[in-house]
Short mmCIF file of C-alpha atoms in Angstrom, two decimals:
data_model
loop_
_atom_site.label_atom_id
_atom_site.label_comp_id
_atom_site.label_asym_id
_atom_site.label_seq_id
_atom_site.Cartn_x
_atom_site.Cartn_y
_atom_site.Cartn_z
CA MET A 3 -0.01 0.04 -0.08
CA MET A 4 0.74 3.60 -0.20
CA GLY A 5 1.69 5.81 2.84
CA PRO A 6 -0.89 7.53 3.10
CA ALA A 7 -3.41 4.43 3.20
CA HIS A 8 -0.81 2.99 5.90
CA SER A 9 -1.26 5.77 8.18
CA LEU A 10 -4.95 5.91 8.33
CA SER A 11 -4.13 2.16 8.89
CA GLY A 12 -2.19 2.38 11.77
CA ALA A 13 -4.04 5.64 13.81
CA ALA A 14 -7.25 3.52 12.64
CA ALA A 15 -5.77 1.20 14.64
CA TRP A 16 -4.91 2.28 17.80
CA LEU A 17 -7.88 3.95 17.76
CA GLY A 18 -9.82 0.46 18.26
CA VAL A 19 -6.83 -0.65 20.49
CA GLY A 20 -7.76 2.26 22.60
CA ALA A 21 -11.85 1.23 22.00
CA ALA A 22 -11.15 -2.16 23.30
CA THR A 23 -9.36 -1.40 26.43
CA GLY A 24 -12.09 0.91 27.11
CA ALA A 25 -14.87 -2.23 26.55
CA ALA A 26 -12.69 -3.63 28.84
CA GLY A 27 -13.13 -1.58 31.10
CA HIS A 28 -9.51 0.23 31.42
CA PRO A 29 -10.59 3.41 29.28
CA MET A 30 -7.08 5.44 28.09
CA PRO A 31 -6.37 9.08 28.83
CA TRP A 32 -7.25 10.47 25.73
CA PRO A 33 -3.86 12.13 25.30
CA VAL A 34 -2.87 7.69 25.31
CA LEU A 35 -5.74 8.21 22.61
CA VAL A 36 -4.32 11.00 20.47
CA VAL A 37 -0.63 10.58 21.34
CA GLY A 38 -0.88 7.13 20.35
CA ALA A 39 -2.73 7.15 17.12
CA LEU A 40 -0.89 9.66 15.94
CA ILE A 41 2.53 7.84 16.65
CA CYS A 42 1.10 4.39 15.19
CA ALA A 43 0.16 6.55 11.80
CA GLY A 44 4.00 7.69 11.24
CA ALA A 45 5.27 4.02 13.24
CA ALA A 46 2.64 2.25 9.92
CA LEU A 47 5.09 4.40 7.27
CA ALA A 48 8.37 3.26 9.38
CA PRO A 49 9.18 0.01 7.32
CA ASP A 50 9.45 1.78 4.52
CA LEU A 51 13.18 2.77 5.10
CA ASP A 52 14.23 0.36 3.53
CA HIS A 53 13.26 2.11 -0.34
CA LYS A 54 14.57 4.97 -1.50
CA SER A 55 11.55 6.64 -2.88
CA ALA A 56 9.24 5.66 0.16
CA THR A 57 7.70 8.74 2.50
CA ILE A 58 9.95 7.56 5.32
CA SER A 59 12.64 7.59 2.97
CA ARG A 60 12.48 11.38 2.37
CA ALA A 61 11.06 12.64 5.25
CA PHE A 62 14.16 14.26 6.94
CA GLY A 63 16.10 15.29 4.06
CA PRO A 64 20.30 13.38 3.57
CA LEU A 65 19.54 12.05 6.81
CA SER A 66 16.53 9.51 6.57
CA ARG A 67 18.20 8.82 2.72
CA GLY A 68 21.28 7.79 4.14
CA LEU A 69 19.37 5.43 6.16
CA CYS A 70 17.88 4.58 3.71
CA GLU A 71 20.59 3.31 1.82
CA VAL A 72 22.08 1.09 4.92
CA ILE A 73 18.91 -0.26 6.19
CA ASP A 74 18.56 -1.61 2.51
CA ARG A 75 22.18 -3.34 2.24
CA ILE A 76 21.40 -4.63 5.92
CA SER A 77 18.03 -5.85 4.91
CA HIS A 78 19.83 -7.34 1.24
CA ALA A 79 22.34 -9.06 3.61
CA THR A 80 19.88 -10.68 5.53
CA TYR A 81 17.91 -11.52 3.18
CA GLN A 82 20.64 -12.84 1.78
CA ALA A 83 22.32 -15.26 4.43
CA THR A 84 19.08 -16.56 5.44
CA ARG A 85 16.88 -17.72 2.69
CA LYS A 86 15.65 -21.15 1.51
CA ALA A 87 16.30 -22.31 -1.76
CA GLY A 88 12.74 -22.26 -2.94
CA ASP A 89 13.13 -18.04 -2.25
CA PRO A 90 13.74 -16.08 -5.38
CA ARG A 91 17.37 -13.99 -5.81
CA ARG A 92 16.81 -10.43 -5.27
CA SER A 93 19.04 -7.70 -5.87
CA GLY A 94 17.59 -5.65 -3.21
CA GLY A 95 16.33 -5.40 0.53
CA HIS A 96 12.51 -3.63 0.27
CA ARG A 97 10.35 -5.98 1.61
CA THR A 98 12.38 -7.96 3.39
CA LEU A 99 13.98 -7.54 6.62
CA THR A 100 11.88 -4.48 7.48
CA HIS A 101 8.93 -6.25 6.12
CA THR A 102 8.32 -8.33 9.37
CA TRP A 103 7.46 -9.58 12.79
CA VAL A 104 10.69 -9.30 13.93
CA TRP A 105 11.20 -5.84 12.84
CA ALA A 106 8.53 -4.84 14.72
CA MET A 107 9.14 -5.91 18.25
CA LEU A 108 13.32 -4.69 17.56
CA ILE A 109 12.08 -0.88 17.12
CA GLY A 110 9.60 -0.97 19.26
CA GLY A 111 11.65 -2.58 22.06
CA GLY A 112 14.18 -0.25 20.94
CA ALA A 113 12.17 3.15 21.71
CA SER A 114 10.26 1.66 24.44
CA ALA A 115 14.06 1.34 26.31
CA LEU A 116 15.21 4.68 24.81
CA ALA A 117 12.07 6.39 26.33
CA VAL A 118 12.24 4.93 29.71
CA THR A 119 15.66 5.21 30.33
CA GLY A 120 16.55 8.65 28.17
CA GLY A 121 14.90 11.26 29.67
CA ARG A 122 12.41 14.32 28.45
CA TRP A 123 14.43 14.42 25.67
CA ALA A 124 14.39 10.36 24.19
CA VAL A 125 10.43 10.97 24.99
CA LEU A 126 10.62 14.39 22.60
CA GLY A 127 13.06 12.83 20.10
CA LEU A 128 10.34 10.07 19.92
CA LEU A 129 7.89 11.72 19.28
CA PHE A 130 9.32 14.55 16.89
CA VAL A 131 10.07 11.34 14.35
CA HIS A 132 6.79 10.26 14.92
CA MET A 133 4.95 12.93 14.38
CA VAL A 134 6.94 14.10 11.42
CA LEU A 135 5.71 10.46 9.76
CA ALA A 136 2.27 11.80 10.53
CA VAL A 137 1.88 14.21 9.06
CA GLU A 138 3.23 12.94 5.94
CA GLY A 139 0.73 9.75 5.91
CA LEU A 140 -2.09 11.26 7.43
CA LEU A 141 -2.01 15.12 5.49
CA TRP A 142 -0.07 14.05 2.37
CA ARG A 143 -1.19 16.79 -0.21
CA MET A 144 -0.31 19.17 1.87
CA ALA A 145 2.76 18.43 2.74
CA ARG A 146 4.21 17.66 -0.34
CA VAL A 147 3.37 21.77 -1.50
CA SER A 148 5.37 22.36 1.92
CA SER A 149 8.80 22.89 2.35
CA ASP A 150 10.24 20.22 5.42
CA VAL A 151 10.96 22.99 6.95
CA LEU A 152 7.42 23.48 8.08
CA VAL A 153 7.04 19.82 8.32
CA TRP A 154 9.77 19.34 10.86
CA LEU A 155 8.21 22.73 13.05
CA LEU A 156 4.85 21.16 13.17
CA GLY A 157 6.43 17.98 13.91
CA ALA A 158 8.32 20.06 17.09
CA THR A 159 6.48 22.13 17.99
CA SER A 160 3.93 19.41 17.78
CA ALA A 161 5.65 17.03 19.82
CA TRP A 162 7.01 19.61 22.51
CA ILE A 163 3.43 21.10 22.96
CA LEU A 164 2.27 16.84 23.12
CA ALA A 165 5.28 15.57 26.08
CA ASP A 166 3.95 18.71 28.44
CA ILE A 167 0.42 17.49 28.33
CA LEU A 168 1.00 13.85 28.64
CA ASN A 169 3.14 15.09 32.00
CA LYS A 170 0.60 16.34 33.92
CA PRO A 171 -0.78 13.85 36.48
CA GLY A 172 -3.27 11.39 34.78
CA ASN A 173 -2.37 12.69 32.30
CA GLY A 174 -1.16 9.23 30.54
CA SER A 175 2.75 8.87 30.91
CA ASP A 176 2.62 6.01 33.75
CA TRP A 177 -0.80 4.51 31.01
CA LEU A 178 -0.24 0.86 31.51
CA PHE A 179 2.98 0.65 33.16
CA THR A 180 3.05 2.13 36.78
CA GLY A 181 5.52 1.70 38.64
CA ALA A 182 8.73 3.58 39.35
CA GLY A 183 11.06 4.71 36.76
CA GLN A 184 8.69 3.00 33.62
CA GLU A 185 7.04 5.93 32.52
CA TYR A 186 6.73 6.58 28.65
CA LEU A 187 7.06 2.58 28.96
CA TRP A 188 3.79 2.45 26.69
CA LEU A 189 5.52 4.25 23.67
CA GLY A 190 6.35 1.11 22.20
CA LEU A 191 3.27 -0.33 21.79
CA PRO A 192 2.03 1.84 18.86
CA ILE A 193 5.00 1.15 17.44
CA VAL A 194 5.06 -2.00 16.95
CA LEU A 195 1.64 -2.17 15.93
CA GLY A 196 2.11 0.43 13.58
CA ALA A 197 4.68 -1.19 11.95
CA LEU A 198 2.45 -4.83 11.97
CA VAL A 199 -0.31 -2.49 10.37
CA HIS A 200 1.87 -1.78 7.69
CA ASP A 201 3.11 -5.49 7.00
CA ILE A 202 -0.65 -6.33 7.11
CA GLY A 203 -0.78 -4.15 4.05
CA ASP A 204 1.37 -5.26 2.29
CA ALA A 205 0.18 -8.73 2.76
CA LEU A 206 -2.52 -7.63 0.57
CA THR A 207 -0.79 -6.25 -2.26
CA VAL A 208 0.19 -8.30 -5.77
CA SER A 209 3.34 -8.97 -3.55
CA GLY A 210 2.39 -10.22 -0.60
CA CYS A 211 4.92 -9.62 2.36
CA PRO A 212 7.36 -11.68 4.18
CA ILE A 213 5.78 -10.92 7.71
CA LEU A 214 6.91 -14.51 9.52
CA TRP A 215 9.98 -14.43 9.13
CA PRO A 216 11.81 -16.24 9.92
CA ILE A 217 9.90 -18.95 10.95
CA PRO A 218 10.26 -21.25 7.59
CA ILE A 219 7.20 -22.11 5.55
CA GLY A 220 7.91 -25.20 3.00
CA ARG A 221 10.52 -24.06 1.13
CA LYS A 222 11.26 -20.53 1.32
CA ARG A 223 11.84 -18.72 5.03
CA TRP A 224 10.67 -15.02 2.69
CA TYR A 225 7.58 -16.61 2.17
CA PRO A 226 4.62 -13.97 1.05
CA LEU A 227 2.09 -14.52 3.19
CA GLY A 228 -1.16 -12.71 1.74
CA PRO A 229 -4.48 -13.70 1.15
CA PRO A 230 -5.70 -15.81 -2.48
CA ARG A 231 -3.97 -13.73 -5.18
CA MET A 232 -7.35 -12.91 -6.80
CA MET A 233 -8.46 -11.69 -3.84
CA ARG A 234 -5.03 -9.38 -3.58
CA PHE A 235 -4.65 -5.39 -5.75
CA ARG A 236 -1.56 -3.30 -6.93
CA ALA A 237 -0.54 -0.29 -4.58
CA GLY A 238 -1.96 2.23 -5.39
CA SER A 239 -4.89 0.91 -6.80
CA TRP A 240 -8.58 2.51 -6.87
CA ILE A 241 -9.47 -0.30 -4.45
CA GLU A 242 -6.67 1.35 -2.57
CA LEU A 243 -7.80 4.33 -2.73
CA LYS A 244 -11.78 4.59 -2.74
CA VAL A 245 -12.26 1.28 -1.37
CA LEU A 246 -10.12 1.37 1.87
CA MET A 247 -9.27 4.47 2.69
CA PRO A 248 -12.48 4.88 3.61
CA VAL A 249 -13.24 1.92 5.47
CA PHE A 250 -9.51 3.26 7.49
CA MET A 251 -11.75 6.27 8.36
CA LEU A 252 -15.07 4.97 9.04
CA LEU A 253 -12.99 2.74 11.60
CA GLY A 254 -10.76 5.10 12.89
CA GLY A 255 -13.72 7.26 14.16
CA VAL A 256 -16.09 4.56 15.02
CA GLY A 257 -13.04 3.35 16.87
CA GLY A 258 -12.40 7.14 18.17
CA LEU A 259 -15.95 7.28 19.75
CA GLY A 260 -16.21 3.90 21.54
CA ALA A 261 -12.19 4.55 22.75
CA LEU A 262 -14.08 8.57 24.39
CA GLY A 263 -16.80 5.64 26.09
CA PHE A 264 -19.87 7.69 23.23
CA LEU A 265 -20.42 4.06 22.12
#
């Protein structure tokens, strides 16, 4: 799928989680719901850091473009080192390592560890990166006609304001993990969810997605998981733009209302 659909699906997924936790008797504070949805929307773009034309690879200028090159090479090397006889030869790393459950867990766990050990500036950094990505994904039309600097300023301002809101008592810095020193440990959860939602979205396309790596399936370790071929679509096709994106918006709206107790 393309960046906007990935971001919408990520936001909708976190809002759905908010509705589920509310129905289970553990409602999210509204700042956690909002911040988590934005982080998840941004994180849903992150697996495409292995593709030089992806939104995330352009989002931070030379820094993200350089990181894209590194991730692509690491992904390709990992593919070559772990492929089985049934896996085809590849010349690049797109839709390999960063499109697996292992990668999702690694970046989510790393983000949680950074938030807990790095203090306020680490939290601000995580929020800034994901706010910029959320703007690029959810407001793609406006972001494309704006300069990168304006998008970065919006991301930095949003991160600062949201961090201050979360820091207030009862607003969710210690949501779910209430032990001493565990503030913001939950920040990794929307990042894991966003990456997995991205992978599931890509699994619906014609190429499929090797979500289950390194678990072998038949003669392949990088098995492109997905529905039957007749149910798949091409990225950017009318099904994605005219059907899936409106569905994600509807599900996100319903999830948000449920999470806030209106349903």
